[in-house]
Short mmCIF file of C-alpha atoms in Angstrom, two decimals:
data_model
loop_
_atom_site.label_atom_id
_atom_site.label_comp_id
_atom_site.label_asym_id
_atom_site.label_seq_id
_atom_site.Cartn_x
_atom_site.Cartn_y
_atom_site.Cartn_z
CA MET A 228 12.47 37.80 -39.24
CA ALA A 229 14.44 37.71 -35.97
CA THR A 230 11.18 37.80 -34.07
CA ASP A 231 9.95 34.76 -36.00
CA VAL A 232 13.14 32.85 -35.24
CA VAL A 233 12.88 33.62 -31.54
CA ALA A 234 9.23 32.57 -31.55
CA GLN A 235 10.06 29.31 -33.30
CA LEU A 236 12.86 28.59 -30.86
CA ALA A 237 10.63 29.29 -27.87
CA ASP A 238 7.95 27.05 -29.33
CA SER A 239 10.44 24.27 -29.95
CA LEU A 240 11.81 24.45 -26.41
CA ALA A 241 8.31 24.45 -25.01
CA ARG A 242 7.48 21.32 -27.00
CA THR A 243 10.59 19.30 -26.46
CA GLY A 244 12.23 20.82 -23.37
CA VAL A 245 15.70 19.87 -24.54
CA GLU A 246 18.36 19.52 -21.87
CA GLU A 247 21.84 18.18 -22.39
CA GLY A 248 21.48 14.66 -23.81
CA GLU A 249 17.68 14.72 -23.32
CA LEU A 250 14.56 14.93 -25.47
CA SER A 251 11.41 15.78 -23.53
CA TYR A 252 7.78 15.63 -24.57
CA LYS A 253 6.65 15.62 -20.96
CA GLY A 254 3.06 16.54 -20.20
CA GLN A 255 2.06 17.46 -23.72
CA GLY A 256 -1.05 15.25 -23.70
CA ARG A 257 -0.42 13.89 -27.20
CA LYS A 258 -2.47 10.96 -28.45
CA LEU A 259 0.07 8.92 -30.39
CA ASP A 260 -1.74 6.06 -32.09
CA ASN A 261 0.31 5.20 -35.18
CA ALA A 262 3.60 5.77 -37.00
CA GLN A 263 2.31 8.91 -38.67
CA SER A 264 1.46 10.53 -35.35
CA VAL A 265 5.08 10.16 -34.13
CA GLU A 266 6.92 11.13 -37.31
CA GLU A 267 8.19 14.35 -35.71
CA ILE A 268 9.33 12.56 -32.54
CA VAL A 269 11.04 9.82 -34.54
CA LYS A 270 12.89 12.37 -36.67
CA GLU A 271 14.13 14.27 -33.62
CA ILE A 272 15.30 11.05 -31.97
CA GLU A 273 17.15 9.96 -35.10
CA GLU A 274 18.86 13.35 -35.48
CA PHE A 275 19.80 13.70 -31.79
CA GLN A 276 23.46 12.74 -31.42
CA GLY A 277 24.39 11.26 -28.06
CA LEU A 278 20.79 10.87 -26.86
CA GLU A 279 20.78 9.75 -23.22
CA ALA A 280 17.24 10.45 -22.00
CA LEU A 281 13.74 10.41 -23.44
CA ARG A 282 10.77 11.87 -21.58
CA LEU A 283 7.38 10.62 -22.71
CA GLU A 284 5.40 11.24 -19.51
CA GLY A 285 1.89 12.55 -19.83
CA ASN A 286 1.23 11.34 -23.37
CA THR A 287 -0.65 8.24 -24.51
CA ILE A 288 1.17 5.85 -26.81
CA GLY A 289 -0.30 3.02 -28.88
CA VAL A 290 1.43 -0.12 -30.10
CA GLU A 291 2.24 1.13 -33.59
CA ALA A 292 3.53 4.46 -32.28
CA ALA A 293 5.72 2.66 -29.74
CA GLN A 294 7.15 0.44 -32.47
CA ALA A 295 8.08 3.48 -34.56
CA ILE A 296 9.77 5.19 -31.60
CA ALA A 297 11.54 1.92 -30.76
CA LYS A 298 12.95 1.68 -34.29
CA ALA A 299 14.50 5.13 -33.85
CA LEU A 300 16.05 4.12 -30.53
CA GLU A 301 17.84 1.07 -31.94
CA THR A 302 20.97 3.11 -32.76
CA LYS A 303 21.15 5.08 -29.49
CA SER A 304 23.93 3.27 -27.67
CA HIS A 305 24.43 6.10 -25.16
CA PHE A 306 20.86 5.90 -23.90
CA LYS A 307 20.54 5.76 -20.08
CA PHE A 308 17.31 7.31 -18.81
CA CYS A 309 13.73 6.13 -19.52
CA TYR A 310 11.20 8.61 -18.13
CA TRP A 311 8.10 6.79 -19.30
CA SER A 312 5.54 7.25 -16.53
CA ASP A 313 1.86 7.88 -17.31
CA MET A 314 2.14 7.15 -21.03
CA PHE A 315 -0.66 4.64 -21.57
CA THR A 316 -3.73 6.56 -20.40
CA GLY A 317 -6.84 5.32 -22.16
CA ARG A 318 -5.08 2.33 -23.71
CA LEU A 319 -6.34 -1.23 -23.52
CA ARG A 320 -4.27 -3.29 -21.12
CA SER A 321 -3.55 -5.71 -23.98
CA GLU A 322 -1.80 -2.90 -25.89
CA ILE A 323 0.73 -2.17 -23.18
CA PRO A 324 2.92 -5.36 -23.13
CA PRO A 325 3.68 -5.29 -26.89
CA ALA A 326 4.44 -1.57 -26.71
CA LEU A 327 6.84 -2.10 -23.81
CA ASN A 328 8.41 -5.14 -25.46
CA SER A 329 9.15 -3.09 -28.59
CA LEU A 330 10.78 -0.29 -26.62
CA GLY A 331 12.75 -2.70 -24.45
CA ASP A 332 13.98 -4.74 -27.41
CA ALA A 333 15.17 -1.54 -29.09
CA LEU A 334 17.27 -0.60 -26.06
CA MET A 335 18.82 -4.06 -26.02
CA THR A 336 19.57 -3.84 -29.75
CA ALA A 337 21.21 -0.45 -29.20
CA GLY A 338 23.40 -1.87 -26.44
CA ALA A 339 22.09 0.80 -24.06
CA ARG A 340 23.15 0.72 -20.42
CA LEU A 341 20.28 2.07 -18.36
CA LYS A 342 20.52 4.00 -15.10
CA VAL A 343 16.85 4.98 -14.63
CA LEU A 344 13.68 3.15 -15.66
CA ASP A 345 10.52 5.01 -14.63
CA LEU A 346 7.19 3.46 -15.61
CA SER A 347 5.10 4.80 -12.72
CA ASP A 348 1.40 5.59 -13.06
CA ASN A 349 0.87 3.08 -15.86
CA ALA A 350 -1.92 0.76 -14.73
CA PHE A 351 -0.57 -2.22 -16.64
CA GLY A 352 -0.97 -4.97 -14.04
CA PRO A 353 1.04 -8.22 -14.10
CA ASP A 354 0.98 -8.32 -17.91
CA GLY A 355 2.79 -4.99 -18.02
CA VAL A 356 5.56 -6.43 -15.86
CA LYS A 357 5.89 -9.21 -18.42
CA GLY A 358 6.36 -6.45 -21.00
CA ILE A 359 9.58 -5.32 -19.29
CA GLU A 360 10.68 -8.73 -18.05
CA ARG A 361 13.01 -9.37 -20.99
CA LEU A 362 14.58 -5.92 -20.64
CA LEU A 363 15.12 -6.31 -16.90
CA LYS A 364 16.93 -9.61 -17.42
CA SER A 365 19.17 -8.21 -20.16
CA ALA A 366 22.62 -6.61 -20.05
CA SER A 367 20.94 -3.24 -20.62
CA CYS A 368 19.78 -3.33 -17.00
CA HIS A 369 23.00 -4.58 -15.43
CA THR A 370 23.79 -0.92 -14.71
CA LEU A 371 20.28 0.04 -13.51
CA GLN A 372 20.31 2.31 -10.45
CA GLU A 373 16.70 3.49 -10.14
CA LEU A 374 13.56 1.45 -10.81
CA LYS A 375 10.28 3.32 -10.39
CA LEU A 376 7.02 1.41 -10.74
CA ASN A 377 4.69 3.40 -8.52
CA ASN A 378 0.94 2.91 -8.96
CA CYS A 379 1.11 0.26 -11.67
CA GLY A 380 -1.32 -2.30 -10.27
CA MET A 381 1.25 -5.09 -10.45
CA GLY A 382 -0.46 -7.28 -7.86
CA ILE A 383 1.09 -10.37 -6.31
CA GLY A 384 1.76 -11.96 -9.70
CA GLY A 385 3.52 -8.90 -11.06
CA GLY A 386 5.59 -8.63 -7.89
CA LYS A 387 6.78 -12.20 -8.28
CA ILE A 388 7.65 -11.71 -11.96
CA LEU A 389 9.56 -8.53 -11.10
CA ALA A 390 11.45 -10.22 -8.27
CA ALA A 391 12.46 -13.13 -10.51
CA ALA A 392 13.64 -10.74 -13.24
CA LEU A 393 15.76 -8.70 -10.80
CA THR A 394 17.21 -11.90 -9.35
CA GLU A 395 18.22 -13.16 -12.80
CA CYS A 396 19.64 -9.75 -13.71
CA HIS A 397 21.79 -9.83 -10.59
CA LYS A 398 22.91 -13.38 -11.33
CA LYS A 399 23.90 -12.60 -14.93
CA SER A 400 25.57 -9.29 -14.08
CA SER A 401 27.54 -10.95 -11.27
CA ALA A 402 28.74 -13.60 -13.69
CA ALA A 403 29.87 -10.78 -15.99
CA GLY A 404 31.91 -9.28 -13.16
CA ALA A 405 29.73 -6.21 -12.41
CA PRO A 406 26.79 -7.13 -10.16
CA LEU A 407 23.55 -5.18 -10.41
CA ARG A 408 23.59 -2.42 -7.79
CA LEU A 409 20.08 -1.02 -7.72
CA LYS A 410 19.92 2.01 -5.43
CA VAL A 411 16.32 3.25 -5.62
CA PHE A 412 13.22 1.06 -5.69
CA ILE A 413 9.77 2.67 -5.82
CA ALA A 414 6.63 0.55 -6.02
CA GLY A 415 3.85 2.11 -3.97
CA ARG A 416 0.15 1.39 -4.55
CA ASN A 417 0.64 -1.94 -6.31
CA ARG A 418 -1.29 -4.43 -4.16
CA LEU A 419 1.83 -6.54 -3.73
CA GLU A 420 0.52 -7.98 -0.47
CA ASN A 421 2.51 -10.54 1.51
CA ASP A 422 3.53 -12.87 -1.30
CA GLY A 423 4.69 -10.06 -3.56
CA ALA A 424 6.62 -8.47 -0.71
CA LYS A 425 8.26 -11.76 0.23
CA ALA A 426 9.39 -12.40 -3.34
CA LEU A 427 10.86 -8.91 -3.67
CA ALA A 428 12.50 -9.21 -0.26
CA GLN A 429 14.55 -12.14 -1.54
CA ALA A 430 15.75 -10.07 -4.47
CA PHE A 431 16.56 -7.10 -2.19
CA GLN A 432 18.56 -9.32 0.11
CA LEU A 433 20.51 -10.72 -2.83
CA MET A 434 21.37 -7.28 -4.26
CA GLY A 435 22.27 -5.63 -0.94
CA SER A 436 22.73 -2.24 -2.62
CA LEU A 437 19.49 -0.39 -1.94
CA GLU A 438 19.58 3.18 -0.61
CA GLU A 439 15.90 4.08 -0.97
CA VAL A 440 12.88 1.79 -0.72
CA HIS A 441 9.38 3.20 -1.18
CA MET A 442 6.55 0.64 -0.95
CA PRO A 443 3.54 2.44 0.59
CA GLN A 444 -0.05 1.25 0.27
CA ASN A 445 0.56 -2.33 -0.77
CA GLY A 446 -1.65 -4.31 1.60
CA ILE A 447 1.39 -5.89 3.27
CA ASN A 448 0.81 -7.48 6.68
CA HIS A 449 3.29 -8.67 9.29
CA PRO A 450 4.59 -11.75 7.38
CA GLY A 451 5.51 -9.58 4.41
CA VAL A 452 6.86 -6.81 6.65
CA THR A 453 9.01 -9.34 8.50
CA ALA A 454 10.45 -10.61 5.20
CA LEU A 455 11.26 -7.05 4.13
CA ALA A 456 12.86 -6.38 7.51
CA THR A 457 15.20 -9.34 7.05
CA ALA A 458 16.13 -8.10 3.58
CA MET A 459 16.83 -4.56 4.76
CA GLN A 460 19.49 -5.83 7.16
CA HIS A 461 21.57 -6.79 4.12
CA ASN A 462 21.35 -3.30 2.56
CA ALA A 463 23.87 -1.44 4.68
CA GLY A 464 23.63 1.77 2.64
CA LEU A 465 19.88 2.18 3.14
CA ARG A 466 18.97 5.85 3.69
CA VAL A 467 15.18 6.02 3.14
CA LEU A 468 12.60 3.40 4.10
CA ASN A 469 8.97 4.28 3.30
CA LEU A 470 6.38 1.60 4.05
CA ASN A 471 3.53 3.98 4.82
CA ASP A 472 -0.01 2.60 5.00
CA ASN A 473 0.78 -1.10 5.31
CA THR A 474 -0.21 -3.14 8.37
CA PHE A 475 2.75 -3.92 10.62
CA THR A 476 0.99 -4.68 13.91
CA LYS A 477 3.22 -5.48 16.86
CA LYS A 478 4.89 -8.45 15.14
CA GLY A 479 5.96 -6.55 12.04
CA ALA A 480 7.05 -3.47 13.99
CA ILE A 481 9.26 -5.48 16.32
CA ALA A 482 10.82 -7.32 13.36
CA MET A 483 11.53 -4.01 11.64
CA ALA A 484 13.00 -2.54 14.83
CA GLN A 485 15.40 -5.47 15.05
CA ALA A 486 16.42 -4.99 11.41
CA LEU A 487 17.10 -1.28 11.88
CA LYS A 488 19.64 -2.11 14.58
CA HIS A 489 21.92 -3.36 11.81
CA LEU A 490 21.76 -0.12 9.79
CA ARG A 491 23.73 3.09 10.35
CA SER A 492 22.92 5.21 7.30
CA VAL A 493 19.14 5.52 7.64
CA GLN A 494 17.93 9.12 7.46
CA VAL A 495 14.18 8.81 6.81
CA ILE A 496 11.77 6.26 8.30
CA ASN A 497 8.12 6.46 7.27
CA PHE A 498 5.99 3.92 9.10
CA GLY A 499 2.95 6.21 9.23
CA ASP A 500 -0.50 4.59 9.16
CA CYS A 501 1.10 1.19 9.72
CA LEU A 502 -0.51 0.22 13.03
CA VAL A 503 2.84 -0.28 14.73
CA ARG A 504 0.96 -0.03 18.06
CA SER A 505 2.52 0.75 21.42
CA GLU A 506 4.75 -2.28 21.80
CA GLY A 507 6.05 -1.85 18.27
CA ALA A 508 6.69 1.85 18.85
CA ILE A 509 8.62 1.11 22.03
CA ALA A 510 10.76 -1.44 20.15
CA ILE A 511 11.46 1.15 17.44
CA ALA A 512 12.27 3.75 20.12
CA GLU A 513 14.84 1.41 21.62
CA THR A 514 16.50 0.98 18.21
CA VAL A 515 16.49 4.74 17.60
CA SER A 516 18.01 5.37 21.01
CA GLU A 517 20.81 2.87 20.47
CA GLY A 518 21.62 3.58 16.83
CA LEU A 519 20.53 5.40 13.64
CA PRO A 520 23.00 8.26 14.26
CA ILE A 521 22.00 10.42 11.26
CA LEU A 522 18.22 10.01 11.46
CA LYS A 523 16.42 13.07 10.03
CA GLU A 524 12.74 12.08 9.91
CA LEU A 525 10.70 9.57 11.89
CA ASN A 526 7.02 9.08 11.03
CA LEU A 527 4.99 6.86 13.36
CA SER A 528 1.67 8.61 12.80
CA PHE A 529 -1.72 6.85 12.96
CA GLY A 530 -0.31 3.77 14.63
CA GLU A 531 -2.56 3.35 17.70
CA ILE A 532 0.34 4.44 19.91
CA THR A 533 -0.49 5.45 23.49
CA GLU A 534 1.08 8.15 25.69
CA GLU A 535 3.72 5.93 27.31
CA ALA A 536 5.02 4.68 23.97
CA ALA A 537 4.98 8.16 22.43
CA LEU A 538 7.06 9.51 25.31
CA ALA A 539 9.52 6.64 24.82
CA VAL A 540 9.89 7.67 21.17
CA ALA A 541 10.39 11.31 22.19
CA HIS A 542 13.16 10.47 24.63
CA ALA A 543 14.76 8.19 22.04
CA VAL A 544 15.22 11.02 19.52
CA LYS A 545 16.59 13.61 21.95
CA SER A 546 20.20 12.78 21.07
CA LYS A 547 19.62 12.75 17.29
CA THR A 548 21.40 15.92 16.25
CA HIS A 549 20.34 15.57 12.61
CA LEU A 550 16.64 15.16 13.39
CA GLU A 551 14.34 17.50 11.46
CA LYS A 552 10.87 16.07 12.11
CA LEU A 553 9.05 13.65 14.40
CA ASP A 554 5.48 12.79 13.37
CA LEU A 555 3.25 11.19 16.00
CA ASN A 556 -0.05 12.62 14.81
CA GLY A 557 -3.23 10.53 14.73
CA ASN A 558 -2.30 8.22 17.60
CA SER A 559 -4.11 7.48 20.88
CA LEU A 560 -2.49 9.91 23.31
CA GLY A 561 -5.53 11.77 24.58
CA GLU A 562 -5.53 15.45 25.47
CA GLU A 563 -3.32 15.02 28.52
CA GLY A 564 -0.99 12.72 26.60
CA CYS A 565 -0.56 15.30 23.82
CA GLU A 566 0.31 17.96 26.40
CA ALA A 567 2.75 15.60 28.14
CA LEU A 568 4.45 14.84 24.82
CA LYS A 569 4.77 18.52 23.92
CA GLU A 570 6.18 19.33 27.36
CA ALA A 571 8.68 16.47 27.10
CA MET A 572 9.86 17.64 23.68
CA ASP A 573 10.11 21.25 24.89
CA SER A 574 12.06 20.22 27.99
CA MET A 575 14.60 18.50 25.73
CA LYS A 576 14.71 21.65 23.56
CA ILE A 577 13.42 19.83 20.48
CA GLY A 578 9.79 20.93 20.66
CA GLY A 579 10.03 22.56 17.24
CA LEU A 580 10.68 19.19 15.61
CA LEU A 581 7.36 17.70 16.71
CA GLY A 582 4.68 17.70 14.02
CA SER A 583 1.03 18.54 14.56
CA LEU A 584 -1.06 16.42 16.93
CA SER A 585 -4.37 17.77 15.66
CA ASP A 586 -5.67 14.39 14.51
CA ASP A 587 -5.05 12.54 17.77
CA GLU A 588 -7.60 9.76 18.26
CA GLY A 589 -7.93 10.24 22.01
CA GLU A 590 -6.87 8.03 24.88
CA PRO A 591 -8.20 4.46 24.63
CA GLU A 592 -10.69 3.50 27.33
CA GLU A 593 -9.23 0.09 28.17
CA ASP A 594 -5.57 -0.17 27.18
CA ASP A 595 -4.98 -3.65 28.53
CA ASP A 596 -8.08 -5.17 26.97
CA ASP A 597 -7.35 -3.51 23.67
CA ASP A 598 -3.82 -4.90 23.62
CA ASP A 599 -5.10 -8.38 24.42
CA ASP A 600 -7.72 -8.15 21.70
CA GLU A 601 -5.15 -6.96 19.18
CA ASP A 602 -2.77 -9.80 19.98
CA GLU A 603 -5.62 -12.26 19.75
CA GLU A 604 -6.69 -10.89 16.39
CA GLU A 605 -3.17 -11.46 15.05
CA GLU A 606 -3.23 -15.04 16.33
CA GLU A 607 -6.63 -15.55 14.72
CA ASP A 608 -5.18 -14.35 11.43
CA ASP A 609 -2.45 -16.97 11.70
CA ASP A 610 -4.99 -19.66 12.57
CA ASP A 611 -7.14 -18.66 9.62
CA ASP A 612 -4.06 -19.01 7.42
CA ASP A 613 -3.61 -22.60 8.61
CA GLU A 614 -7.21 -23.46 7.82
CA GLY A 615 -7.33 -21.53 4.54
CA THR A 616 -5.49 -24.13 2.49
CA ASP A 617 -8.30 -26.64 3.17
CA GLU A 618 -11.11 -24.32 2.14
CA GLU A 619 -12.32 -23.18 -1.23
CA GLY A 620 -11.56 -19.53 -1.97
CA GLU A 621 -9.46 -17.21 -4.00
CA GLU A 622 -6.31 -18.86 -5.33
CA GLU A 623 -4.07 -15.94 -4.47
CA GLU A 624 -5.30 -15.88 -0.89
CA GLU A 625 -4.69 -19.62 -0.46
CA GLU A 626 -1.22 -19.31 -1.96
CA GLU A 627 -0.36 -16.41 0.33
CA GLU A 628 -1.67 -18.17 3.41
CA GLY A 629 0.34 -21.32 2.70
CA GLU A 630 3.58 -19.39 2.51
CA GLU A 631 2.81 -17.53 5.74
CA ASP A 632 2.41 -20.91 7.48
CA GLN A 633 5.84 -22.07 6.29
CA GLU A 634 7.44 -18.89 7.58
CA ASP A 635 5.81 -19.19 11.02
CA GLY A 636 7.50 -22.59 11.57
CA GLU A 637 6.33 -26.05 12.49
CA GLY A 638 6.38 -25.61 16.25
CA GLU A 639 4.26 -22.49 16.13
CA GLU A 640 1.85 -24.15 13.74
CA GLU A 641 1.29 -26.99 16.18
CA GLU A 642 0.53 -24.60 19.01
CA GLU A 643 -1.85 -22.64 16.82
CA ASP A 644 -3.59 -25.78 15.65
CA ASP A 645 -4.22 -26.78 19.26
CA SER A 646 -5.59 -23.40 20.15
CA THR A 647 -7.68 -23.36 16.98
CA GLY A 648 -9.28 -26.65 17.91
CA GLU A 649 -10.10 -25.41 21.38
CA LYS A 650 -11.61 -22.19 20.07
CA ALA A 651 -13.67 -24.06 17.51
CA SER A 652 -15.37 -26.07 20.28
CA THR A 653 -16.12 -22.97 22.37
CA PRO A 654 -16.91 -20.11 19.98
CA ALA A 655 -18.27 -17.90 22.76
CA ALA A 656 -14.92 -17.64 24.60
CA ALA A 657 -15.11 -14.60 26.86
CA PRO A 658 -12.21 -12.45 25.57
CA ARG A 659 -13.31 -12.68 21.94
CA PRO A 660 -15.88 -10.32 20.43
CA PRO A 661 -19.12 -12.04 19.37
CA ASP A 662 -19.71 -12.76 15.73
CA VAL A 663 -22.88 -11.81 13.90
CA SER A 664 -24.47 -15.25 14.08
CA SER A 665 -23.92 -15.33 17.85
CA PHE A 666 -25.58 -11.95 18.25
CA LEU A 667 -28.51 -12.78 16.00
CA SER A 668 -29.10 -16.14 17.69
CA PHE A 669 -28.98 -14.76 21.23
CA PRO A 670 -29.19 -10.96 21.02
CA SER A 671 -28.19 -8.97 24.08
CA PRO A 672 -27.09 -5.37 24.77
CA ASP A 673 -23.69 -6.60 25.92
CA LYS A 674 -23.05 -8.51 22.68
CA LEU A 675 -24.31 -5.59 20.62
CA LEU A 676 -21.86 -3.18 22.20
CA LYS A 677 -19.01 -5.59 21.47
CA LEU A 678 -19.78 -5.82 17.75
CA ASP A 679 -17.22 -3.83 15.76
CA ALA A 680 -18.10 -1.77 12.68
CA MET A 681 -17.65 -4.64 10.21
CA LYS A 682 -19.74 -7.05 12.23
CA THR A 683 -22.42 -4.42 12.75
CA ALA A 684 -22.54 -3.88 8.98
CA GLU A 685 -22.84 -7.65 8.50
CA ALA A 686 -25.68 -7.74 11.03
CA PHE A 687 -27.49 -4.93 9.18
CA LEU A 688 -27.21 -6.73 5.84
CA LYS A 689 -28.36 -10.06 7.26
CA ILE A 690 -31.39 -8.54 8.95
CA SER A 691 -32.33 -6.39 5.96
CA SER A 692 -31.98 -9.29 3.49
CA VAL A 693 -35.47 -10.52 4.51
CA TYR A 694 -37.10 -7.10 4.05
CA LYS A 695 -40.21 -7.23 1.85
CA GLU A 696 -41.84 -4.01 0.71
CA GLU A 697 -45.18 -5.70 0.03
CA ASN A 698 -45.40 -7.43 3.45
CA GLU A 699 -46.11 -4.75 6.06
CA GLU A 700 -45.59 -7.07 9.02
CA VAL A 701 -42.15 -8.27 7.85
CA LYS A 702 -41.20 -4.77 6.74
CA ALA A 703 -42.03 -3.28 10.15
CA ALA A 704 -40.19 -6.06 11.99
CA VAL A 705 -37.05 -5.62 9.89
CA LEU A 706 -36.96 -1.82 10.22
CA ASP A 707 -37.63 -1.94 13.95
CA SER A 708 -34.80 -4.45 14.43
CA ILE A 709 -32.39 -2.43 12.30
CA ASP A 710 -33.25 0.80 14.10
CA ALA A 711 -32.70 -0.87 17.48
CA VAL A 712 -29.30 -2.29 16.44
CA LEU A 713 -27.94 0.83 14.75
CA ARG A 714 -29.32 3.34 17.25
CA LYS A 715 -27.60 1.46 20.05
CA ALA A 716 -24.37 1.11 18.03
CA PHE A 717 -24.14 4.77 17.00
CA SER A 718 -24.83 5.87 20.58
CA SER A 719 -21.76 4.01 21.83
CA PRO A 720 -18.71 6.33 22.27
CA SER A 721 -16.39 3.59 21.01
CA PHE A 722 -18.35 2.99 17.79
CA GLN A 723 -16.88 4.66 14.70
CA GLY A 724 -19.56 5.68 12.22
CA TYR A 725 -17.04 6.15 9.42
CA ASP A 726 -15.78 2.60 9.92
CA PHE A 727 -19.36 1.32 9.69
CA VAL A 728 -19.91 3.12 6.39
CA SER A 729 -16.57 1.85 5.03
CA SER A 730 -17.41 -1.70 6.08
CA LEU A 731 -20.82 -1.42 4.46
CA LEU A 732 -19.29 -0.22 1.19
CA VAL A 733 -16.84 -3.14 1.27
CA LEU A 734 -19.60 -5.69 1.85
CA LEU A 735 -21.67 -4.15 -0.95
CA GLY A 736 -18.68 -4.51 -3.29
CA LEU A 737 -18.30 -0.77 -3.88
CA ILE A 738 -14.76 -0.53 -2.46
CA LYS A 739 -12.01 -3.09 -1.91
CA SER A 740 -10.78 -4.20 1.47
CA GLU A 741 -7.14 -4.90 2.36
CA ASP A 742 -8.42 -7.80 4.49
CA LYS A 743 -9.90 -9.63 1.47
CA VAL A 744 -13.47 -9.36 2.74
CA LYS A 745 -15.79 -11.01 0.24
CA PRO A 746 -18.77 -8.87 -0.86
CA VAL A 747 -22.27 -10.20 -0.16
CA ARG A 748 -24.91 -10.95 -2.76
CA VAL A 749 -26.96 -7.75 -2.70
CA VAL A 750 -30.78 -8.07 -2.67
CA PRO A 751 -33.31 -5.25 -3.11
CA GLY A 752 -34.41 -5.37 0.51
CA GLN A 753 -30.98 -4.35 1.73
CA LEU A 754 -30.96 -1.21 -0.40
CA GLN A 755 -34.52 -0.34 0.63
CA ALA A 756 -33.60 -0.76 4.28
CA LEU A 757 -30.50 1.41 3.76
CA GLU A 758 -32.68 4.15 2.30
CA HIS A 759 -34.69 4.06 5.53
CA VAL A 760 -31.58 4.09 7.74
CA VAL A 761 -29.99 7.19 6.23
CA SER A 762 -33.14 9.19 6.97
CA GLN A 763 -33.05 8.40 10.70
CA ASP A 764 -31.78 10.85 13.32
CA TYR A 765 -29.16 8.41 14.67
CA PHE A 766 -27.34 8.17 11.32
CA PRO A 767 -24.54 10.79 10.96
CA ARG A 768 -25.26 13.40 8.29
CA GLU A 769 -21.66 13.42 7.09
CA SER A 770 -21.90 9.69 6.37
CA VAL A 771 -24.96 10.18 4.17
CA ALA A 772 -22.89 12.19 1.67
CA VAL A 773 -20.24 9.45 1.54
CA LEU A 774 -22.84 6.77 0.87
CA GLU A 775 -24.53 8.86 -1.81
CA ALA A 776 -21.22 9.43 -3.59
CA PHE A 777 -20.57 5.69 -3.90
CA MET A 778 -24.14 4.51 -4.43
CA SER A 779 -24.65 6.95 -7.29
CA ARG A 780 -21.75 5.52 -9.34
#
């Protein structure tokens, strides 16, 4: 009998993982479709006195099941912690908002005062944000300290809805005498882009209470980064700032460096894979040298940083007694630059804090030209934004571009308009790389070598679009032209085969681009030509496997 009791207790603990004030069904993989399927959970919630936390991660909950659980929560006035990540796997997106509305309404009815709301890894999109909008605006969230919405696919629209809800929550809570003081905000992998980031930045600036901000992989460019930088200045208690895998460029990096000068509590900075570039890295190094007294981690990896800038960063951290790690991997130091960096760190007796440099991209061939090209590309982006509002295209892109123009200012717009007009009349301006039409109209080896991976992929697709299997003369002409273009491209040391394959997949509509590249209309000839290309000796074998993986979907 005792053995049976022990076994039952062990089984119960394994199922519910009860901690003080908490019921947990985490990771049990239950498919909860209706009221009957949650009878046991509902009973345990109803019988749990002083329930503060409910873990539902790793299960899949339907509308009816959510409504039954919500009914049980309506009397739990001590409730504080919602651990509800990954709980809609396999559900229709239309099911998620009503399920969330039911749960949120129950917490409001109970008079709960939340501290943690975790809905990460629920791919609910903007509609899912609408499902928690009412809850976020209510008194139940006036006490919210941690909001976790990682990998939810919110998009620009969801980001704006979320920002408006947080703003209203702060307004109402301030009027009640206890302003919202959100400490942790996590929203990586949500495609917030510039407009979403700008909207959230306004809310962050208003709250001024953030200690941790994690927004990696959101397709944010320098206008959005600049808005976030301004907002961070108003959050004096900020300790962790993670914007990994967004696109700062020099403009965004310099803006962020200026913002960090106002902060003294920052311990972790993750700007890895953000293309901060050398000038941005030097600006950040200056800020680190002058301030950030308790910095523990600095990640500037994969940012196209050269040796000079990397050494500036190294010297900037030498006086940081709390430093635990410096990551400069994947930059453009070159073999000698890597050795120089290691020697500099060793000479300052902090060599052990330097992370691996195994993925260094090698020293760029023409630093000055590269920097000029990069600056020009940023200016082109701004010019494109000015023109975008007059062209037909995606509504979100036009909306985003219009707001970027307003932020840049009237004077800058006028200068850009002038330069845009001049460039339009002389498309073959010497410093700018040729476009595909220029190359195809007047092909030359020099123009070919200047085509980047994306433009080379565009050239391949344009040439191959006229391929005809039944016409031997056209077929031979197309394949000969393609072979000549790609053989020359792949033989160039500066040409990245992986970038070409990625660009090709974007143009074929098989993967999404952060630069909003529009896929082409695929015709049979292009696929037949691609089949020929992958069998040629110039095409990297490792790239064949990547193409096969995507083409076989």
